[in-house]
Amino acid sequence: MSVTDRTNIHREFDGERLPPGQRETSKFPVLSKGSTPEWDPESWEFSVTGAVENELTFSWEAFRDLPSETQKQDFHCVTGWSKFDCEFTGVTFPTLAERAGLRDDVVHVMFSALDGYTTNLPLEDCMRDDVLFVREYDGDSLPREHGGPLRVVTPHKYAYKGSKWVNGVEFLTEPERGYWEKRGYSNTANPWNEERYS
Ligand SMILES: Nc1nc2c(c(=O)[nH]1)N[C@H]1C(S)=C(S)[C@@H](COP(=O)(O)O)O[C@H]1N2
Ligand SMILES: [Mo]
């Protein structure tokens, strides 16, 4: 199986591999606003809505059939830890966007999740091949506390921009703010600029 190494994206942001104010950990801490939600593979549904040509819904089986790839990425949490060399397998954001067909007036994206979490990003921050809908971590199903069955990773942003337990993507014609973005975390979240709080 081929693994694409995306641990060099810090160069795009003129930064070191370890962003300022971060320390490297070999552990993978769990950070959730509440408890880990239950999910049922039979009834799980993922929806793509908003300013698209085709609104889509996927069953777990159908989502698993989408073309996926494996990447090595670094993970930066706003609370100060970074984990290097995470192996994530999943579907790229552009792959999904292409299936839905974006209208010309899309500028922003809102992700939603089984635990009621939401997070937002400008479209251009999503249309990168390193923004993944992840279902495997280090070759195994994504652990439930880390967002299984499906989560988003955003290696160019602090990790709160990556929704665990994601089950919806909405394409927006105007910016909106998600759960932490309304509660004082930075809307832009660039780790190499230490955009932690707003
Ligand atoms: N659905 C959901 N996604 C979420 C969160 C959450 O509480 N709910 N927490 C966010 C935060 S603040 C961080 S730092 C990362 C943590 O991911 P981890 O628990 O796998 O380390 O998930 C992000 N995604
Ligand atoms: Mo976080």
Tab-separated table of C-alpha atoms and ligand atoms in Angstrom:
chain	number	residue	atom	x	y	z
A	1	MET	CA	0.000	0.000	0.000
A	2	SER	CA	1.387	3.402	-0.895
A	3	VAL	CA	1.577	6.169	1.662
A	4	THR	CA	1.908	9.788	0.595
A	5	ASP	CA	4.091	11.801	2.935
A	6	ARG	CA	2.390	15.113	3.755
A	7	THR	CA	4.521	15.988	6.768
A	8	ASN	CA	6.284	18.741	4.814
A	9	ILE	CA	3.325	21.098	4.438
A	10	HIS	CA	4.850	23.458	7.041
A	11	ARG	CA	7.027	24.765	4.195
A	12	GLU	CA	3.918	26.137	2.525
A	13	PHE	CA	3.435	28.260	5.659
A	14	ASP	CA	7.118	29.245	6.017
A	15	GLY	CA	7.355	27.403	9.295
A	16	GLU	CA	9.271	24.685	11.093
A	17	ARG	CA	7.793	21.217	11.285
A	18	LEU	CA	6.920	21.871	14.961
A	19	PRO	CA	4.805	25.055	14.964
A	20	PRO	CA	5.651	27.782	17.501
A	21	GLY	CA	4.507	27.141	21.065
A	22	GLN	CA	3.853	23.426	20.422
A	23	ARG	CA	5.568	20.405	21.991
A	24	GLU	CA	5.788	17.016	20.365
A	25	THR	CA	4.087	14.069	22.008
A	26	SER	CA	4.151	10.406	21.061
A	27	LYS	CA	0.794	9.867	22.752
A	28	PHE	CA	-2.487	10.546	21.010
A	29	PRO	CA	-4.569	12.443	23.598
A	30	VAL	CA	-8.359	12.539	23.227
A	31	LEU	CA	-10.112	15.922	23.231
A	32	SER	CA	-13.893	15.990	22.956
A	33	LYS	CA	-16.465	18.468	24.154
A	34	GLY	CA	-18.618	15.639	25.514
A	35	SER	CA	-18.787	11.881	25.463
A	36	THR	CA	-18.153	9.614	22.476
A	37	PRO	CA	-21.395	9.221	20.517
A	38	GLU	CA	-22.824	5.827	19.617
A	39	TRP	CA	-23.155	4.898	15.970
A	40	ASP	CA	-24.830	2.096	14.096
A	41	PRO	CA	-23.389	1.024	10.715
A	42	GLU	CA	-26.910	0.126	9.501
A	43	SER	CA	-28.477	3.524	10.113
A	44	TRP	CA	-25.409	5.803	9.853
A	45	GLU	CA	-25.888	8.379	7.124
A	46	PHE	CA	-23.584	11.048	5.728
A	47	SER	CA	-25.086	14.010	3.911
A	48	VAL	CA	-23.752	16.644	1.535
A	49	THR	CA	-26.073	19.637	1.341
A	50	GLY	CA	-26.239	23.336	0.477
A	51	ALA	CA	-25.111	25.114	-2.666
A	52	VAL	CA	-24.423	22.006	-4.757
A	53	GLU	CA	-25.730	20.571	-8.024
A	54	ASN	CA	-26.521	17.231	-6.349
A	55	GLU	CA	-27.268	16.857	-2.669
A	56	LEU	CA	-25.884	13.465	-1.642
A	57	THR	CA	-26.407	10.926	1.093
A	58	PHE	CA	-24.144	7.974	1.727
A	59	SER	CA	-24.697	4.866	3.789
A	60	TRP	CA	-21.635	3.579	5.633
A	61	GLU	CA	-21.194	0.951	2.912
A	62	ALA	CA	-21.416	3.540	0.142
A	63	PHE	CA	-18.980	5.907	1.825
A	64	ARG	CA	-16.481	3.077	2.283
A	65	ASP	CA	-16.621	2.441	-1.462
A	66	LEU	CA	-15.394	5.940	-2.328
A	67	PRO	CA	-11.791	6.042	-3.583
A	68	SER	CA	-9.457	6.539	-0.667
A	69	GLU	CA	-5.777	7.023	-0.021
A	70	THR	CA	-3.285	6.845	2.826
A	71	GLN	CA	-1.215	9.818	3.939
A	72	LYS	CA	1.322	10.472	6.655
A	73	GLN	CA	0.409	13.727	8.389
A	74	ASP	CA	1.253	15.754	11.481
A	75	PHE	CA	-1.537	16.722	13.898
A	76	HIS	CA	-1.473	19.979	15.900
A	77	CYS	CA	-3.812	20.568	18.831
A	78	VAL	CA	-4.537	24.140	19.889
A	79	THR	CA	-3.878	23.178	23.526
A	80	GLY	CA	-0.178	22.798	22.673
A	81	TRP	CA	0.655	19.264	21.623
A	82	SER	CA	1.618	17.999	18.188
A	83	LYS	CA	1.742	14.408	17.048
A	84	PHE	CA	3.978	13.614	14.090
A	85	ASP	CA	3.607	10.867	11.477
A	86	CYS	CA	-0.031	9.889	11.850
A	87	GLU	CA	-1.079	7.491	9.106
A	88	PHE	CA	-4.579	8.390	7.980
A	89	THR	CA	-6.645	6.588	5.336
A	90	GLY	CA	-9.660	8.255	3.816
A	91	VAL	CA	-11.372	10.196	1.073
A	92	THR	CA	-10.045	13.592	0.029
A	93	PHE	CA	-12.320	16.594	0.346
A	94	PRO	CA	-12.050	17.450	-3.382
A	95	THR	CA	-13.177	13.902	-4.261
A	96	LEU	CA	-16.394	14.428	-2.337
A	97	ALA	CA	-16.901	17.983	-3.605
A	98	GLU	CA	-16.574	16.775	-7.172
A	99	ARG	CA	-19.344	14.193	-6.671
A	100	ALA	CA	-21.678	16.872	-5.378
A	101	GLY	CA	-20.770	19.497	-7.994
A	102	LEU	CA	-20.268	22.897	-6.369
A	103	ARG	CA	-22.238	25.917	-7.430
A	104	ASP	CA	-20.212	28.989	-8.416
A	105	ASP	CA	-21.304	30.921	-5.338
A	106	VAL	CA	-19.899	28.506	-2.729
A	107	VAL	CA	-17.374	30.263	-0.494
A	108	HIS	CA	-17.535	28.400	2.795
A	109	VAL	CA	-18.090	24.987	4.367
A	110	MET	CA	-19.704	23.782	7.601
A	111	PHE	CA	-19.024	20.316	8.980
A	112	SER	CA	-21.400	18.675	11.430
A	113	ALA	CA	-21.113	15.613	13.606
A	114	LEU	CA	-22.953	12.966	15.638
A	115	ASP	CA	-22.175	14.744	18.936
A	116	GLY	CA	-23.635	18.071	17.768
A	117	TYR	CA	-20.188	19.562	17.054
A	118	THR	CA	-19.750	21.908	14.119
A	119	THR	CA	-16.711	23.585	12.589
A	120	ASN	CA	-16.246	25.843	9.590
A	121	LEU	CA	-13.608	26.599	6.961
A	122	PRO	CA	-13.396	28.705	3.815
A	123	LEU	CA	-13.842	26.576	0.702
A	124	GLU	CA	-10.238	27.099	-0.399
A	125	ASP	CA	-8.992	25.650	2.916
A	126	CYS	CA	-11.050	22.525	2.222
A	127	MET	CA	-10.175	22.015	-1.451
A	128	ARG	CA	-6.804	20.479	-0.637
A	129	ASP	CA	-5.873	16.865	-1.115
A	130	ASP	CA	-4.610	16.672	2.490
A	131	VAL	CA	-8.065	17.430	3.930
A	132	LEU	CA	-9.337	13.910	4.440
A	133	PHE	CA	-12.454	12.134	5.654
A	134	VAL	CA	-10.577	9.531	7.669
A	135	ARG	CA	-11.814	6.040	8.490
A	136	GLU	CA	-8.502	4.325	9.316
A	137	TYR	CA	-5.658	5.291	11.595
A	138	ASP	CA	-2.349	3.392	11.376
A	139	GLY	CA	-4.023	0.673	9.325
A	140	ASP	CA	-6.935	-0.045	11.678
A	141	SER	CA	-10.461	1.348	11.929
A	142	LEU	CA	-10.333	4.810	13.441
A	143	PRO	CA	-10.783	4.415	17.228
A	144	ARG	CA	-14.187	5.677	18.323
A	145	GLU	CA	-12.781	8.181	20.811
A	146	HIS	CA	-10.739	9.697	17.952
A	147	GLY	CA	-13.849	10.148	15.837
A	148	GLY	CA	-14.659	6.720	14.438
A	149	PRO	CA	-16.270	5.755	12.208
A	150	LEU	CA	-15.338	8.910	10.267
A	151	ARG	CA	-13.543	12.165	11.046
A	152	VAL	CA	-11.965	15.052	9.186
A	153	VAL	CA	-8.278	15.951	9.434
A	154	THR	CA	-6.904	19.376	8.544
A	155	PRO	CA	-3.088	19.220	8.859
A	156	HIS	CA	-2.737	22.894	7.883
A	157	LYS	CA	-4.965	23.981	10.802
A	158	TYR	CA	-5.288	23.309	14.522
A	159	ALA	CA	-7.140	20.061	14.990
A	160	TYR	CA	-10.441	21.565	16.150
A	161	LYS	CA	-11.033	22.308	12.459
A	162	GLY	CA	-11.245	18.551	11.914
A	163	SER	CA	-14.613	17.256	13.024
A	164	LYS	CA	-14.670	13.851	14.678
A	165	TRP	CA	-17.776	11.686	14.067
A	166	VAL	CA	-18.508	13.782	10.977
A	167	ASN	CA	-21.813	13.033	9.259
A	168	GLY	CA	-22.542	16.179	7.303
A	169	VAL	CA	-20.958	18.743	5.025
A	170	GLU	CA	-22.851	21.854	4.037
A	171	PHE	CA	-21.651	24.177	1.276
A	172	LEU	CA	-22.397	27.810	2.111
A	173	THR	CA	-22.585	31.037	0.131
A	174	GLU	CA	-21.589	33.084	3.191
A	175	PRO	CA	-19.193	32.410	6.083
A	176	GLU	CA	-20.611	31.033	9.339
A	177	ARG	CA	-18.960	29.953	12.586
A	178	GLY	CA	-18.917	26.546	14.205
A	179	TYR	CA	-18.951	25.402	17.820
A	180	TRP	CA	-15.498	26.578	19.014
A	181	GLU	CA	-15.301	29.440	16.535
A	182	LYS	CA	-18.322	30.979	18.322
A	183	ARG	CA	-16.675	30.399	21.700
A	184	GLY	CA	-13.358	32.166	21.304
A	185	TYR	CA	-11.114	29.866	19.310
A	186	SER	CA	-9.578	31.455	16.229
A	187	ASN	CA	-11.682	31.296	13.083
A	188	THR	CA	-8.533	30.908	10.963
A	189	ALA	CA	-6.466	28.514	13.173
A	190	ASN	CA	-3.112	28.621	11.347
A	191	PRO	CA	-0.633	26.845	13.674
A	192	TRP	CA	2.412	28.552	12.138
A	193	ASN	CA	0.936	31.967	13.021
A	194	GLU	CA	-0.271	30.749	16.426
A	195	GLU	CA	-3.834	31.716	15.560
A	196	ARG	CA	-5.266	30.075	18.695
A	197	TYR	CA	-7.878	32.504	20.022
A	198	SER	CA	-9.928	35.303	18.568
B	1	LIG	N1	-17.236	16.090	16.718
B	1	LIG	C1	-16.204	16.598	17.386
B	1	LIG	N2	-15.074	16.840	16.714
B	1	LIG	C2	-14.009	17.366	17.359
B	1	LIG	C3	-14.079	17.696	18.732
B	1	LIG	C4	-15.292	17.432	19.408
B	1	LIG	O1	-15.465	17.677	20.610
B	1	LIG	N3	-16.339	16.883	18.694
B	1	LIG	N4	-12.982	18.257	19.347
B	1	LIG	C5	-12.009	18.925	18.483
B	1	LIG	C6	-10.795	19.277	19.156
B	1	LIG	S1	-10.850	20.665	20.147
B	1	LIG	C7	-9.612	18.630	18.887
B	1	LIG	S2	-8.136	19.177	19.521
B	1	LIG	C8	-9.586	17.383	18.102
B	1	LIG	C9	-9.036	16.275	18.963
B	1	LIG	O2	-8.956	15.051	18.283
B	1	LIG	P1	-8.504	13.768	19.072
B	1	LIG	O3	-9.437	13.573	20.241
B	1	LIG	O4	-8.539	12.658	18.096
B	1	LIG	O5	-7.097	14.034	19.570
B	1	LIG	O6	-10.871	17.016	17.632
B	1	LIG	C10	-11.682	18.088	17.250
B	1	LIG	N5	-12.881	17.582	16.637
B	2	MO	MO	-8.642	21.183	20.633
